[in-house]
PDB file of C-alpha atoms in Angstrom:
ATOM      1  CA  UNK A 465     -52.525 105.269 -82.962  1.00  0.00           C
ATOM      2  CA  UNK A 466     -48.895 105.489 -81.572  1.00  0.00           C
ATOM      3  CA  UNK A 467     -48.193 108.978 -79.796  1.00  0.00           C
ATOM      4  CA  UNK A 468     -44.861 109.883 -79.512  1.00  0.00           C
ATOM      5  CA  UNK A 469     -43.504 113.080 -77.037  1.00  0.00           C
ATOM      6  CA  UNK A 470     -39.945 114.073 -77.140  1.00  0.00           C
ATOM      7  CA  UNK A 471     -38.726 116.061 -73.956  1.00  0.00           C
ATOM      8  CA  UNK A 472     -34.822 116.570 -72.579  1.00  0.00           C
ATOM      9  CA  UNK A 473     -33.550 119.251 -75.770  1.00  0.00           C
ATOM     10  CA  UNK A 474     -31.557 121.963 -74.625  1.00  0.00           C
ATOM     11  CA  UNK A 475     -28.713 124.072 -75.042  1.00  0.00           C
ATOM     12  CA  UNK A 476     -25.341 122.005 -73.860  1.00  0.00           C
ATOM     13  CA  UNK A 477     -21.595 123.281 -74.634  1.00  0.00           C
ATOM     14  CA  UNK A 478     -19.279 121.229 -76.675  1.00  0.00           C
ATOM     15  CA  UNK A 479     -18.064 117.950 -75.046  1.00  0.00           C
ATOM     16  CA  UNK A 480     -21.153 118.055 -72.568  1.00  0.00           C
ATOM     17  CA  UNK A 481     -23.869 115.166 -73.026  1.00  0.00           C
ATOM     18  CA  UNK A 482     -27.857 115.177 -72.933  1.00  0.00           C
ATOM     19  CA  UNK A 483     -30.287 112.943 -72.740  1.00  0.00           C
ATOM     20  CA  UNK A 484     -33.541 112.473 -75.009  1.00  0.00           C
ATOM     21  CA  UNK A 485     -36.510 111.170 -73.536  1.00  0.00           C
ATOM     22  CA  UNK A 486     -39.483 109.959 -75.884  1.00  0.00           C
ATOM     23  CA  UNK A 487     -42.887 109.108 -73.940  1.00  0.00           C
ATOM     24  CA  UNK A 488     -44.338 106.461 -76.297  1.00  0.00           C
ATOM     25  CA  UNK A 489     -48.677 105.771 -76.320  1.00  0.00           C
ATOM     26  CA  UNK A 490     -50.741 102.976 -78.063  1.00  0.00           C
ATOM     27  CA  UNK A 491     -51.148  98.994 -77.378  1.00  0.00           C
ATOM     28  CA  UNK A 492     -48.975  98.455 -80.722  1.00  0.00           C
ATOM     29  CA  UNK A 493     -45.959 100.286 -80.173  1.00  0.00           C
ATOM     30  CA  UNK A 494     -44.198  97.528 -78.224  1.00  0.00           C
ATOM     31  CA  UNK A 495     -44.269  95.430 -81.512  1.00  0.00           C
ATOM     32  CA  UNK A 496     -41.853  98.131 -82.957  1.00  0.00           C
ATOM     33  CA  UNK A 497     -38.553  99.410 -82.980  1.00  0.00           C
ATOM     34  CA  UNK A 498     -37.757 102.729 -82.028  1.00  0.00           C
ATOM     35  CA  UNK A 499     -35.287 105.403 -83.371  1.00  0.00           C
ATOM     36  CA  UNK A 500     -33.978 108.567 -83.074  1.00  0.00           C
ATOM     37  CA  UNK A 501     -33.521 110.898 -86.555  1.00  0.00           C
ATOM     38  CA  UNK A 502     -32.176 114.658 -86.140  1.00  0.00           C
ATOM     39  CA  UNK A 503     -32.626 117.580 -88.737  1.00  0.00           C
ATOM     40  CA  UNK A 504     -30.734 120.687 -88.561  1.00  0.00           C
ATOM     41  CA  UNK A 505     -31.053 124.019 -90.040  1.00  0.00           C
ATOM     42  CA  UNK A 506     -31.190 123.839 -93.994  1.00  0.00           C
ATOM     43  CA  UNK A 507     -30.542 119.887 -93.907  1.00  0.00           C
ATOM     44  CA  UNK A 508     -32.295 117.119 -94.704  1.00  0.00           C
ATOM     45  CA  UNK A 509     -33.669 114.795 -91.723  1.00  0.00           C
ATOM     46  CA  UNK A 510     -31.085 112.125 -91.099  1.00  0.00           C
ATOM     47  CA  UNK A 511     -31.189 108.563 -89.123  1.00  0.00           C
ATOM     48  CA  UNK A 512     -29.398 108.615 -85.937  1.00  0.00           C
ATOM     49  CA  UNK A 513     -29.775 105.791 -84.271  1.00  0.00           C
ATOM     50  CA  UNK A 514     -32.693 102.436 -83.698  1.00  0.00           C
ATOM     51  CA  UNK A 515     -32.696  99.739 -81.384  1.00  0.00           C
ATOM     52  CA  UNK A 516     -35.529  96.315 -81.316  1.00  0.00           C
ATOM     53  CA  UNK A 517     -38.327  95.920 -80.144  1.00  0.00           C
ATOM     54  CA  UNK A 518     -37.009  93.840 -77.125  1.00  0.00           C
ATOM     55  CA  UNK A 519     -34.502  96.191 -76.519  1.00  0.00           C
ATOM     56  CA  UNK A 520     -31.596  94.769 -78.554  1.00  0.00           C
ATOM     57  CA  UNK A 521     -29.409  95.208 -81.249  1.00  0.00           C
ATOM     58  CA  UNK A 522     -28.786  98.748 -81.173  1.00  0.00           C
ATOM     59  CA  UNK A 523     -27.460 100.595 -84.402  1.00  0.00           C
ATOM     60  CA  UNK A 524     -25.915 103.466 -84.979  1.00  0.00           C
ATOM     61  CA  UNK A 525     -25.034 106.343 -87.530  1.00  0.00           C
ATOM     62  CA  UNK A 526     -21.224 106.283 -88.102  1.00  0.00           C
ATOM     63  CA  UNK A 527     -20.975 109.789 -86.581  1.00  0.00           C
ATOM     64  CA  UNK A 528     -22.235 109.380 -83.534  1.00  0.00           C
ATOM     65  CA  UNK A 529     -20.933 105.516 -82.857  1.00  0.00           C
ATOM     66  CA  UNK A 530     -18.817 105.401 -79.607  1.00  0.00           C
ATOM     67  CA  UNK A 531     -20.631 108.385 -78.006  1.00  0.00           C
ATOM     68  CA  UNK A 532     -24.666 108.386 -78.256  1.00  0.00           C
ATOM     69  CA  UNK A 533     -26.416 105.512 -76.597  1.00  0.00           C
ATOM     70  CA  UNK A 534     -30.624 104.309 -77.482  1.00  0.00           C
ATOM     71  CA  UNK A 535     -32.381 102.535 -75.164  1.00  0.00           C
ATOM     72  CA  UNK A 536     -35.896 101.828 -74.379  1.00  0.00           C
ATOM     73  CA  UNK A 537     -37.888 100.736 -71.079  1.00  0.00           C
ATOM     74  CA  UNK A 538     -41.125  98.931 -72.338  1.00  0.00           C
ATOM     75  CA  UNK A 539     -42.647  99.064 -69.026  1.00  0.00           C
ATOM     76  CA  UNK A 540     -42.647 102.212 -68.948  1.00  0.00           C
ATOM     77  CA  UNK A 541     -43.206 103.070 -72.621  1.00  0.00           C
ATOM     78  CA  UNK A 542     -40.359 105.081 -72.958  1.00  0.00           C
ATOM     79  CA  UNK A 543     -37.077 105.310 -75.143  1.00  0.00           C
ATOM     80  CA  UNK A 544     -34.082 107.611 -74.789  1.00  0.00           C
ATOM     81  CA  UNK A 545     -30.945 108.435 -76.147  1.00  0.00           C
ATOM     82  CA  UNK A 546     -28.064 109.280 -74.235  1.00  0.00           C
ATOM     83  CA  UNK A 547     -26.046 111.849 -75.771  1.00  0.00           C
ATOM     84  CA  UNK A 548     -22.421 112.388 -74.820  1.00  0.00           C
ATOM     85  CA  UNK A 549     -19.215 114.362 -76.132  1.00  0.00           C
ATOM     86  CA  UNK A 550     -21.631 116.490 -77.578  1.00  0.00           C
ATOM     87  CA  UNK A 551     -19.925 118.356 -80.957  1.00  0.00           C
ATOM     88  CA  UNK A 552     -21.782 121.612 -82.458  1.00  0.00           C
ATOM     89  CA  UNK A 553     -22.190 119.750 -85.648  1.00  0.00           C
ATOM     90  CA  UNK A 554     -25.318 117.746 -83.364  1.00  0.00           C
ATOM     91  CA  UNK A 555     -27.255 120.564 -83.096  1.00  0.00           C
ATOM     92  CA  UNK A 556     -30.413 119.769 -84.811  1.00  0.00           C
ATOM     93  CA  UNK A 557     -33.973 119.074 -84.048  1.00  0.00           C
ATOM     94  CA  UNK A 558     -34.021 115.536 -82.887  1.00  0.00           C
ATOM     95  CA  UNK A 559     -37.417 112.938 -83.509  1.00  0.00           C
ATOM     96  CA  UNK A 560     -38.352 109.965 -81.837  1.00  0.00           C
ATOM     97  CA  UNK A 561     -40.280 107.484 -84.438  1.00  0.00           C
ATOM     98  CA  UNK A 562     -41.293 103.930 -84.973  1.00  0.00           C
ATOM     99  CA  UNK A 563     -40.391 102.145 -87.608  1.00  0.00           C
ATOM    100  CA  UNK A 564     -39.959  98.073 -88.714  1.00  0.00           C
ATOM    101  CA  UNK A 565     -37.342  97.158 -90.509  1.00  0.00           C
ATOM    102  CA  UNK A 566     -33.308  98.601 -89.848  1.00  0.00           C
ATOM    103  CA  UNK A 567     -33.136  98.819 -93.344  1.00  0.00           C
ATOM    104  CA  UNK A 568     -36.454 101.011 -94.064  1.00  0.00           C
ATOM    105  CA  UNK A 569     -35.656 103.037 -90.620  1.00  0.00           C
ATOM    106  CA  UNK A 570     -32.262 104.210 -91.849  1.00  0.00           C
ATOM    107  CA  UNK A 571     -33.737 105.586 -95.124  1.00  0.00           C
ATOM    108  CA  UNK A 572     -36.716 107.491 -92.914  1.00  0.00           C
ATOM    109  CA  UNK A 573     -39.419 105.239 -93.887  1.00  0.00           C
ATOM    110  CA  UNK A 574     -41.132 105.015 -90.490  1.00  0.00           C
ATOM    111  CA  UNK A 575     -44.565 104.938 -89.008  1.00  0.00           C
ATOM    112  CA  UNK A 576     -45.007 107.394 -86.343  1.00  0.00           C
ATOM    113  CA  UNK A 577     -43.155 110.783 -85.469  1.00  0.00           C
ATOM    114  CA  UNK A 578     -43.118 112.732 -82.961  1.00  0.00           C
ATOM    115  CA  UNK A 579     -42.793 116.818 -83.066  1.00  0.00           C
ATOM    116  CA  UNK A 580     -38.997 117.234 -82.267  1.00  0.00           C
ATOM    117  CA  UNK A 581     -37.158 118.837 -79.220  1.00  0.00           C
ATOM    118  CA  UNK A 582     -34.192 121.166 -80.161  1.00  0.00           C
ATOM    119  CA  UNK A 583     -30.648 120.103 -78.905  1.00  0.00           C
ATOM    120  CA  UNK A 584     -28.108 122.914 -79.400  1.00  0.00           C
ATOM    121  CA  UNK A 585     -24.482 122.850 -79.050  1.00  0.00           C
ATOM    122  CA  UNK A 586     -21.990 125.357 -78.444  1.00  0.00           C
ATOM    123  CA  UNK A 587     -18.687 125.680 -79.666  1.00  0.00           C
TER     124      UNK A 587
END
């Protein structure tokens, strides 16, 4: 199975930027696309951001268009997402998954998660 390890969370003050770092496993994962989802206190889990399996077409949540950049390096089975102009309203516990389709990854339906790393934001 695909094992997924979020690192890079912190604690960053308003305007700053971060960057996420997901350590993918498993011979399949290449075959997928990756994406980012963040959940904060009290909220539902919400889609962030997904790019291909080759590394293109990268999508975006309106909110954070302009300012948050995913990426992935297959050789090294990782993905990230660059974080910057950081606003408090991003804190949340962010999750690197898998998915297949842009449409099913944007509504959550995924295939592997990983356990979250906490980004805060201060005003």
């Amino acid at each position: 199975q695909v094992q997924l390890v979020e690192s890079g969370g912190g604690l960053v003050q308003a305007g700053g930027s971060l960057r996420l770092s997901c350590a993918a496993s498993g011979g399949t994962k290449i075959t997928y696309a990756m994406c980012w989802f963040r959940q904060a206190p009290g909220k539902d889990r919400e889609f962030v951001a997904t790019i291909s399996c080759t590394g293109s077409s990268p999508y975006y949540t309106d909110s954070v268009k302009g300012r948050f950049t995913i990426s992935r390096d297959n050789a090294a089975n990782m993905q990230y997402l660059q974080m910057n102009s950081l606003k408090p309203e991003a804190t949340a516990v962010y999750y690197c998954a898998t998915g297949t389709t842009r449409s099913a990854i944007v509504k959550g339906d995924v295939d592997y998660w990983g356990q979250g790393t906490q980004v805060t934001v201060s005003s």
